[in-house]
Every structure is written in structure tokens, then in C-alpha cells.
Coordinates of C-alpha atoms in Angstrom, one line a residue:
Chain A
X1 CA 0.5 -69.9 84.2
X2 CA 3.8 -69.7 82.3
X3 CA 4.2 -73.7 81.8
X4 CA 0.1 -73.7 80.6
X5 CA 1.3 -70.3 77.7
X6 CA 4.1 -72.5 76.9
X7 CA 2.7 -75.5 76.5
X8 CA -0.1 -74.1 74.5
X9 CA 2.2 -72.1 72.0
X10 CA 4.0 -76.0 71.1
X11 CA 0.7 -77.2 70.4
X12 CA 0.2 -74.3 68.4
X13 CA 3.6 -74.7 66.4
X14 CA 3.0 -78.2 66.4
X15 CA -0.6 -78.0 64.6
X16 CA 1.3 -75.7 62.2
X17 CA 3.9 -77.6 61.0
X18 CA 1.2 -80.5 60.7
X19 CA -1.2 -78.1 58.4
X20 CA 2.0 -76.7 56.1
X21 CA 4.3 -79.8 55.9
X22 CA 4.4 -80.9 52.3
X23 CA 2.7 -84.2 51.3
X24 CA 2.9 -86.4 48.3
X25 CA 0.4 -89.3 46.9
X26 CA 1.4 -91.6 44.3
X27 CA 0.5 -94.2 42.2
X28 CA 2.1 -95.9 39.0
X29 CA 1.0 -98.2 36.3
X30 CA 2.9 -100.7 34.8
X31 CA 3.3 -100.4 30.9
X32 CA 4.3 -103.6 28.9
X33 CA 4.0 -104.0 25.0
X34 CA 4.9 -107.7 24.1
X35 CA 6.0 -108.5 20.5
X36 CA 5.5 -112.1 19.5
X37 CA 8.1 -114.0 17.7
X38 CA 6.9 -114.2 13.7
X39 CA 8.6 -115.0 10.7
X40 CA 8.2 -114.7 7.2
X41 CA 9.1 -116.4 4.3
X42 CA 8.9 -114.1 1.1
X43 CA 9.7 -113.5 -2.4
X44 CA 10.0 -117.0 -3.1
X45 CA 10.7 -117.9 -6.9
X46 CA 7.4 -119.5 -8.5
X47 CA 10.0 -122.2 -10.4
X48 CA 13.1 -123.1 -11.5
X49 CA 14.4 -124.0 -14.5
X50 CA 16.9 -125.9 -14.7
X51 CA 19.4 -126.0 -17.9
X52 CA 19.4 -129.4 -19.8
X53 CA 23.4 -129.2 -19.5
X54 CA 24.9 -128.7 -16.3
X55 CA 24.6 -124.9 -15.7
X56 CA 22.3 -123.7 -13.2
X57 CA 19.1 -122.6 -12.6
X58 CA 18.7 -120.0 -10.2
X59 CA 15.5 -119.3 -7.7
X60 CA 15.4 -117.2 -4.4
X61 CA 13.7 -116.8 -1.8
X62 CA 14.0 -114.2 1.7
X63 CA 12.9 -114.6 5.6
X64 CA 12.1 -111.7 7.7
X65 CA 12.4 -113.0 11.4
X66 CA 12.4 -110.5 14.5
X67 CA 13.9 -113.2 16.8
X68 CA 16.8 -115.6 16.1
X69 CA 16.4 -118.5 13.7
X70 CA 17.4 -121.8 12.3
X71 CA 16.9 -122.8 8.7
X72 CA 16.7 -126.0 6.7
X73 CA 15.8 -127.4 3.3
X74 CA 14.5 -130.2 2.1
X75 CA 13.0 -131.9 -1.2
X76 CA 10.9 -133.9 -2.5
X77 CA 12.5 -136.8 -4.4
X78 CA 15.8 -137.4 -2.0
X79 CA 17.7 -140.8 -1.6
X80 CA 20.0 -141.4 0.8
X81 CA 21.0 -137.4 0.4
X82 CA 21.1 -137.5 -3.2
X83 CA 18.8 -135.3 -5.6
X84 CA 16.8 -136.3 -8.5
X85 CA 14.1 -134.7 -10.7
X86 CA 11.8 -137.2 -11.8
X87 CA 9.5 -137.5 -15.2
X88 CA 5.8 -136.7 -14.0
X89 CA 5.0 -139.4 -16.5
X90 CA 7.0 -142.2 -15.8
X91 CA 8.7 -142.2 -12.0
X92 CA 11.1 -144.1 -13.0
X93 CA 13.0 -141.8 -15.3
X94 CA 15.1 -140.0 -13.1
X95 CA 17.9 -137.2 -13.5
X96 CA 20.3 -136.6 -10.6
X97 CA 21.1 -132.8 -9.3
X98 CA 23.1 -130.6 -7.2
X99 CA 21.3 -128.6 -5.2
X100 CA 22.5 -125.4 -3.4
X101 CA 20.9 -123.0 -1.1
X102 CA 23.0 -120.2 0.4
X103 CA 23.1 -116.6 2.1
X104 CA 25.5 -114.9 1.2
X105 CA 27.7 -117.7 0.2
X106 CA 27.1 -119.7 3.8
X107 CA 25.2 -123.1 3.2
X108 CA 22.0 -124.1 4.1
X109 CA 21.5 -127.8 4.7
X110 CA 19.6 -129.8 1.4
X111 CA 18.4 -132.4 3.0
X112 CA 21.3 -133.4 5.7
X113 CA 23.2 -132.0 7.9
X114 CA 22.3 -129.5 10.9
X115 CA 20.1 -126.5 10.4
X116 CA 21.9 -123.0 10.0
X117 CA 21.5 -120.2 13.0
X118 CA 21.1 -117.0 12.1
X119 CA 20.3 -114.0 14.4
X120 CA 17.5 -112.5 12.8
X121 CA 15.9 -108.9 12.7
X122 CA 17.4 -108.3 9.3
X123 CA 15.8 -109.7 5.6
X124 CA 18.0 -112.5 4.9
X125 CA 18.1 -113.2 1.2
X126 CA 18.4 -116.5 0.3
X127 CA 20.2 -117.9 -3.3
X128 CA 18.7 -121.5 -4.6
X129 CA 20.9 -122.7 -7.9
X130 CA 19.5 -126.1 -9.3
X131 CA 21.8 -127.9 -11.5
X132 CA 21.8 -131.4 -13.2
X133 CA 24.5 -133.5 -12.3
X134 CA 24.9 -134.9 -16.0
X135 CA 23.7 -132.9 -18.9
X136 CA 20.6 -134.5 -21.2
X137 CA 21.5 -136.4 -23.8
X138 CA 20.0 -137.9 -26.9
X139 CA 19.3 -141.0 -25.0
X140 CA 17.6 -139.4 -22.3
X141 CA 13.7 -140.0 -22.3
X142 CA 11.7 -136.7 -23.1
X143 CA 9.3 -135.3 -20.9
X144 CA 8.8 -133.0 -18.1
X145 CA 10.8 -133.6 -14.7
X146 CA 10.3 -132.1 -11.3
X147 CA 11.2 -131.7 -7.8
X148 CA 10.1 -129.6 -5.1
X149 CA 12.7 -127.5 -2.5
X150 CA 10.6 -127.3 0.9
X151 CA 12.5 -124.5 3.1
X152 CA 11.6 -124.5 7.0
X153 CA 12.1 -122.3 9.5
X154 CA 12.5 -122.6 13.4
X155 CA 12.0 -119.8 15.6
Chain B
X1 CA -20.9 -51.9 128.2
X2 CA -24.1 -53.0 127.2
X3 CA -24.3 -50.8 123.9
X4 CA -20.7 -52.1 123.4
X5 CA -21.5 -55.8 124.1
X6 CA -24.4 -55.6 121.1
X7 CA -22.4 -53.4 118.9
X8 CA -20.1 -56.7 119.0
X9 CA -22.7 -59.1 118.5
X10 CA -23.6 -57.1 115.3
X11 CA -20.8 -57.0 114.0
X12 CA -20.0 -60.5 114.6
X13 CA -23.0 -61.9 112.6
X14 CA -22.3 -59.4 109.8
X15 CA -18.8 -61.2 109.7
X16 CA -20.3 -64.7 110.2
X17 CA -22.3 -64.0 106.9
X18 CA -19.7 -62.9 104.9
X19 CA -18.0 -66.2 105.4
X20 CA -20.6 -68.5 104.5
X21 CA -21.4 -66.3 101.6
X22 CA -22.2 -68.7 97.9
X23 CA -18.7 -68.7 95.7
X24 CA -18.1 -69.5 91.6
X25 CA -15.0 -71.2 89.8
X26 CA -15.6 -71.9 86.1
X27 CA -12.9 -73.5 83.8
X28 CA -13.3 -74.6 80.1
X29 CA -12.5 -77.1 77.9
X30 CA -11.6 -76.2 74.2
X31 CA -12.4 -78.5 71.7
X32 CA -11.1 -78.7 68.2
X33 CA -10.5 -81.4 65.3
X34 CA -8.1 -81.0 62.7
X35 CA -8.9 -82.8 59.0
X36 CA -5.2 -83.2 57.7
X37 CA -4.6 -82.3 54.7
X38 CA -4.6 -85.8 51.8
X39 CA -4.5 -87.0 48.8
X40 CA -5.9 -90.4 47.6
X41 CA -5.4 -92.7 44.6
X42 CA -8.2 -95.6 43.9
X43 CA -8.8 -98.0 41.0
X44 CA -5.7 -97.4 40.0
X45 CA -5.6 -100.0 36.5
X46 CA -2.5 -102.4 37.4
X47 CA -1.3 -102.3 33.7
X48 CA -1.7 -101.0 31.3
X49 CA -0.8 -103.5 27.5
X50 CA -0.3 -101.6 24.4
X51 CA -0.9 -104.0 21.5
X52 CA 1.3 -104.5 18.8
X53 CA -1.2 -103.4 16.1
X54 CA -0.3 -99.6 16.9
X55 CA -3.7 -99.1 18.7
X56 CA -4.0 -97.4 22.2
X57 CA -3.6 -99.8 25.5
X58 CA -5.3 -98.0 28.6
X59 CA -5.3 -97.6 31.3
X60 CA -7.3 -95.5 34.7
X61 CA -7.1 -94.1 38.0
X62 CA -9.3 -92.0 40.3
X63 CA -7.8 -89.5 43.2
X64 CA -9.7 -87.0 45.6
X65 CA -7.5 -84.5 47.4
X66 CA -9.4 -82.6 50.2
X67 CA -6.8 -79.4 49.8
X68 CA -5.1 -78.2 47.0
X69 CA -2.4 -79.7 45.2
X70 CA -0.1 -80.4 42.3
X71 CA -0.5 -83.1 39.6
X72 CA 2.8 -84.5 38.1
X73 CA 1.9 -86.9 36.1
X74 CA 5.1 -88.7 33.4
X75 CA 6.1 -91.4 32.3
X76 CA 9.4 -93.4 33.9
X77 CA 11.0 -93.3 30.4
X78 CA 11.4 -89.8 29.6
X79 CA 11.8 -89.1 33.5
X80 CA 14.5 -91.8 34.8
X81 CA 15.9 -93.1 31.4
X82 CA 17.1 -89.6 30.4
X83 CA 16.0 -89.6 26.8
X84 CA 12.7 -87.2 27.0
X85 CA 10.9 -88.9 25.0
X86 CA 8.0 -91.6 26.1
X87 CA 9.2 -95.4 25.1
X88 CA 9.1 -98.8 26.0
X89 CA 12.5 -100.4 26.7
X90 CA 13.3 -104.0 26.2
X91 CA 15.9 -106.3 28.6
X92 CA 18.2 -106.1 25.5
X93 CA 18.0 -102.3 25.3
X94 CA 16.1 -101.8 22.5
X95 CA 13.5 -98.6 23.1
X96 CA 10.0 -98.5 20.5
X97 CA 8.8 -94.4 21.2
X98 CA 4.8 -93.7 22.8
X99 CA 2.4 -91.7 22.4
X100 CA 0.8 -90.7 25.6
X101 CA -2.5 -89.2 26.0
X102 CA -4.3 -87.6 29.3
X103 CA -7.9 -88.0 29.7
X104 CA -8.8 -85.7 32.5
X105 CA -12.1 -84.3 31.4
X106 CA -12.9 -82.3 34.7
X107 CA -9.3 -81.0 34.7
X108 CA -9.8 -80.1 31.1
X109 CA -7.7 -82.8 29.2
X110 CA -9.5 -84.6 26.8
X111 CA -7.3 -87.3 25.3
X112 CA -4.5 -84.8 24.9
X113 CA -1.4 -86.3 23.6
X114 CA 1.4 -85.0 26.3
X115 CA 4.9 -83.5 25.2
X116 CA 7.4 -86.2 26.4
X117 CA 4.5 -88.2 28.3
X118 CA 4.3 -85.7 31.5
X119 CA 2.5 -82.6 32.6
X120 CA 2.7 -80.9 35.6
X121 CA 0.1 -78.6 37.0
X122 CA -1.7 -76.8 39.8
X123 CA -5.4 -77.4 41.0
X124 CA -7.5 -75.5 43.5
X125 CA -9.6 -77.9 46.1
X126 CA -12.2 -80.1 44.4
X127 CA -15.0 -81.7 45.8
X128 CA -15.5 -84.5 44.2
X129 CA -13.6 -87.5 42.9
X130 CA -11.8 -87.4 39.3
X131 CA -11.5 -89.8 37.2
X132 CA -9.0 -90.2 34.1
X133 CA -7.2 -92.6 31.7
X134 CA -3.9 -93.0 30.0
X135 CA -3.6 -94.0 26.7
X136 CA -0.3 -95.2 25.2
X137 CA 0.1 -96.5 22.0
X138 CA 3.4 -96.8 19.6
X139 CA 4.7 -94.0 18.1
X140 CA 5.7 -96.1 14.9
X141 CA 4.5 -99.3 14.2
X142 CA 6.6 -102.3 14.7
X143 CA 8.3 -103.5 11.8
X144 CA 8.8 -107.7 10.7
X145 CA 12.9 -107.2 12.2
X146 CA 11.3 -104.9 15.3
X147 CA 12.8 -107.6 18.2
X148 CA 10.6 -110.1 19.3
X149 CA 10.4 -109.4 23.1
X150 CA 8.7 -107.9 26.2
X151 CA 8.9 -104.3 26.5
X152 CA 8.1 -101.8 29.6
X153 CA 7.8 -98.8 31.3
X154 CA 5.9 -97.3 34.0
X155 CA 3.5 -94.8 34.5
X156 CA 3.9 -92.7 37.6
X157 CA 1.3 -90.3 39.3
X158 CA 2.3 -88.1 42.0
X159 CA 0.0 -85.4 43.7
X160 CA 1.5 -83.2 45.9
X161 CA -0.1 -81.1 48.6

């Protein structure tokens, strides 16, 4: 009779124990926001005009990127690296430049030579100065002369 | 000796009925079933994607307790990462702040944005099933230099009981 009373009151304790023994559930959700890699090329100067003597003509442009970049510029009328603007009249008439693109005094490639890094998530301004490499003279036939500066980015 | 001799024969079949007389043992067996005490979780969403346009990502779950219990409900950010706020962290470190908000219309939560992404509270046994959502959404909106990148965090539900 005493083993079956003892017996009993460990089932007992045991059943208690069971019923007040704290318990936890869980779950949990993954959370992920993905940004996609974007940039921007803004502000960009609607023209240039460049000086009939040698000074400069100044444009700029900026790119906003939010992931590391590479930059590089071309234009339109190139030969073997050289610049030109040519007469919209006559092709023939052309006027060699210097072209310059910079950030903050560090070149960006006209044409040749490797792209520029940069790291990004800031607004990079960039400085275009367009100059002829001889100034216009008397000689020189009249008209309107152009070129284009195409600016790419690679993200 | 013959009144003794009958005497004796009386008494013996008085005895020999006694011995032979019908007997009763009974035992029992109890019976019992216990329902533990639990707590479930189903249809638990298995993400939930915030967009980058500043609107709401969300996400739902379902739990039935048959007891009790206590909800705890936060987000890893503000509990592990220390900073108590909600936020998404990126492998380079960088964190963009939530918004968290509980929809819990049975436990009175209806879209209510929650202080530091977590709330913590006690519910009597319910009967039935509940259902909610989570809705997380940036606290600011991302910016053109706001790192490209994959950004996390998780949402955790405990229920205690």
C-alpha cells in the first residue's frame, strides 16, 4: 500500500510539472528590401560654346550612382584620338580642339585611354572645357562648326 | 449421547455453510487524458519584400494556442542589433529604418504602427485561430546615393505559454 501512495503521488508531481512547465512557439519571417543598381546622368549643359581664339568653353554635367562606377567619354568627329569640330555645311572644313573632362581635377578619358573608377553614392560633378587648338583666323571659312561629347557610364 | 451426537451434526452443517458462503472483490481502473498545454504557428509567409518605392511589403501568419499565453512579437533589428529602432542592414553595414505595423484585428491591432517594431502582451484562451499581418515599409525613402544592395532582417514571433 505504501509503494501504490508513493507511486501515485510521482505521477501526481509528474502531471504537474507537465501542466506548469513553461512553453514557447515561434515563428520568424525573413525581411529583405533589395535596391537595384541605377545611375543618373544630370544637369548636363545644353551646348558649348567654344571661343574663336583658344580660351575655353566650359559645359558640365553630374552622375548620381548608388553603386561603384566607371566613366568614359567620347565624341563625335575623332581621328586617330584627335578632336575636330566640323562645318555642318561643308565636312570638310575642320578645326582641331582640346577636349577636357574632369572631376575635380582627375581626367576622364576623351576618346582613349581606360575608363575612370569612382566609388559612387555621392553626386559627382563633372567639368567639360572645349577649346580650339588654333584660334580662327581671317582665312578660316565662316560657318557654324560642331561636335558632340557622348559621356557613358558603367555600373 | 444421542442429543449430543445431533447437536454436533447441527452445528457442523451450520459451519459447512458458512464456508461455502458467495464472496465479492472489486478493484478499479481510473482513467484520465491530459491535453498539454500548445501553441501553433501556420501559414507563416516565408518573406516578407519591402519595395524600394517606400510602400509596405507584407507579410502573414496564423497561430491557435489552446491555453493562455504571451505574444512577443519584434523585429531582430531593434532586438539583436542593439539599436531600438526597426531597420534593414546591408552586408556592408549600412542600416535604412522601418516602419512596422501589426494587424491583429481579433487582438485589437489594426495596422498599428509598433514603437521599435515589437509589442509584448498577454491573452486569455481563445477558441479559434487568428490570423494577422506585418507590414514593413521604409521609414525614409531611398535616395539616388542610398547603396545599391540587399538588405535584411527578420521578423520573429514567439508565443509563450
Amino acid at each position: 500500500m505504501k509503494t501504490l501512495t508513493k507511486i501515485t503521488l510521482v505521477a501526481i508531481a509528474a502531471l504537474s510539472s507537465a501542466l506548469t512547465q513553461a512553453a514557447t512557439t515561434s515563428a520568424s519571417i525573413p525581411v529583405s528590401l533589395t535596391i537595384t543598381e541605377k545611375c543618373t546622368i544630370s544637369d548636363v549643359s545644353t551646348n558649348i560654346a567654344i571661343p574663336n581664339d583658344t580660351t575655353s568653353g566650359t559645359g558640365a554635367f553630374k552622375v548620381t550612382c548608388n553603386t561603384p562606377y566607371s566613366i568614359r567619354t567620347s565624341t563625335t568627329n575623332t581621328s586617330d584620338a584627335a578632336t575636330f569640330v566640323k562645318s555642318i555645311t561643308n565636312s570638310s572644313h575642320k578645326l582641331n580642339t582640346n577636349i577636357t573632362v574632369d572631376l575635380n581635377g582627375t581626367a576622364v578619358p576623351v576618346n582613349v585611354g581606360a575608363a575612370l573608377s569612382q566609388p559612387g553614392l555621392t553626386v559627382d560633378t563633372y567639368n567639360v572645357n572645349a577649346a580650339l587648338v588654333a584660334a580662327v583666323v581671317s582665312t578660316t571659312p565662316a560657318g557654324s562648326y560642331n561636335d558632340t561629347l557622348n559621356i557613358s557610364v558603367d555600373y | 449421547m444421542k442429543i449430543f451426537i445431533k447437536s454436533a451434526a447441527i452445528l457442523a452443517a451450520l459451519l459447512g455453510s458458512g464456508l461455502t458462503q458467495a464472496a465479492n472483490t472489486t478493484a478499479s481502473i481510473p482513467m484520465g487524458l491530459e491535453v498539454p498545454k500548445s501553441c501553433s504557428f501556420t501559414d507563416v509567409s516565408t518573406g516578407i519584400v519591402i519595395p524600394e518605392n517606400g510602400s509596405e511589403g507584407v507579410g502573414s501568419f496564423t497561430f491557435q494556442c489552446n491555453v493562455a499565453f504571451t505574444s512577443e512579437f519584434q523585429s531582430e533589428s531593434s532586438a539583436v542589433w542593439g539599436s531600438g529602432k526597426s531597420s534593414v542592414l546591408s552586408i556592408s553595414g549600412k542600416k535604412l529604418e522601418t516602419v512596422i505595423k501589426l494587424n491583429l484585428p481579433q487582438f485589437g491591432y489594426s495596422n498599428s504602427p509598433l514603437p521599435h517594431g515589437w509589442v509584448w502582451a498577454n491573452w486569455g484562451y481563445r477558441a479559434q485561430a487568428q490570423t494577422g499581418s506585418i507590414a514593413i515599409s521604409l521609414k525614409e525613402p531611398i535616395t539616388a546615393t542610398t547603396p545599391a544592395g540587399i538588405y535584411i532582417d527578420t521578423y520573429k514571433l514567439d508565443l509563450y505559454y
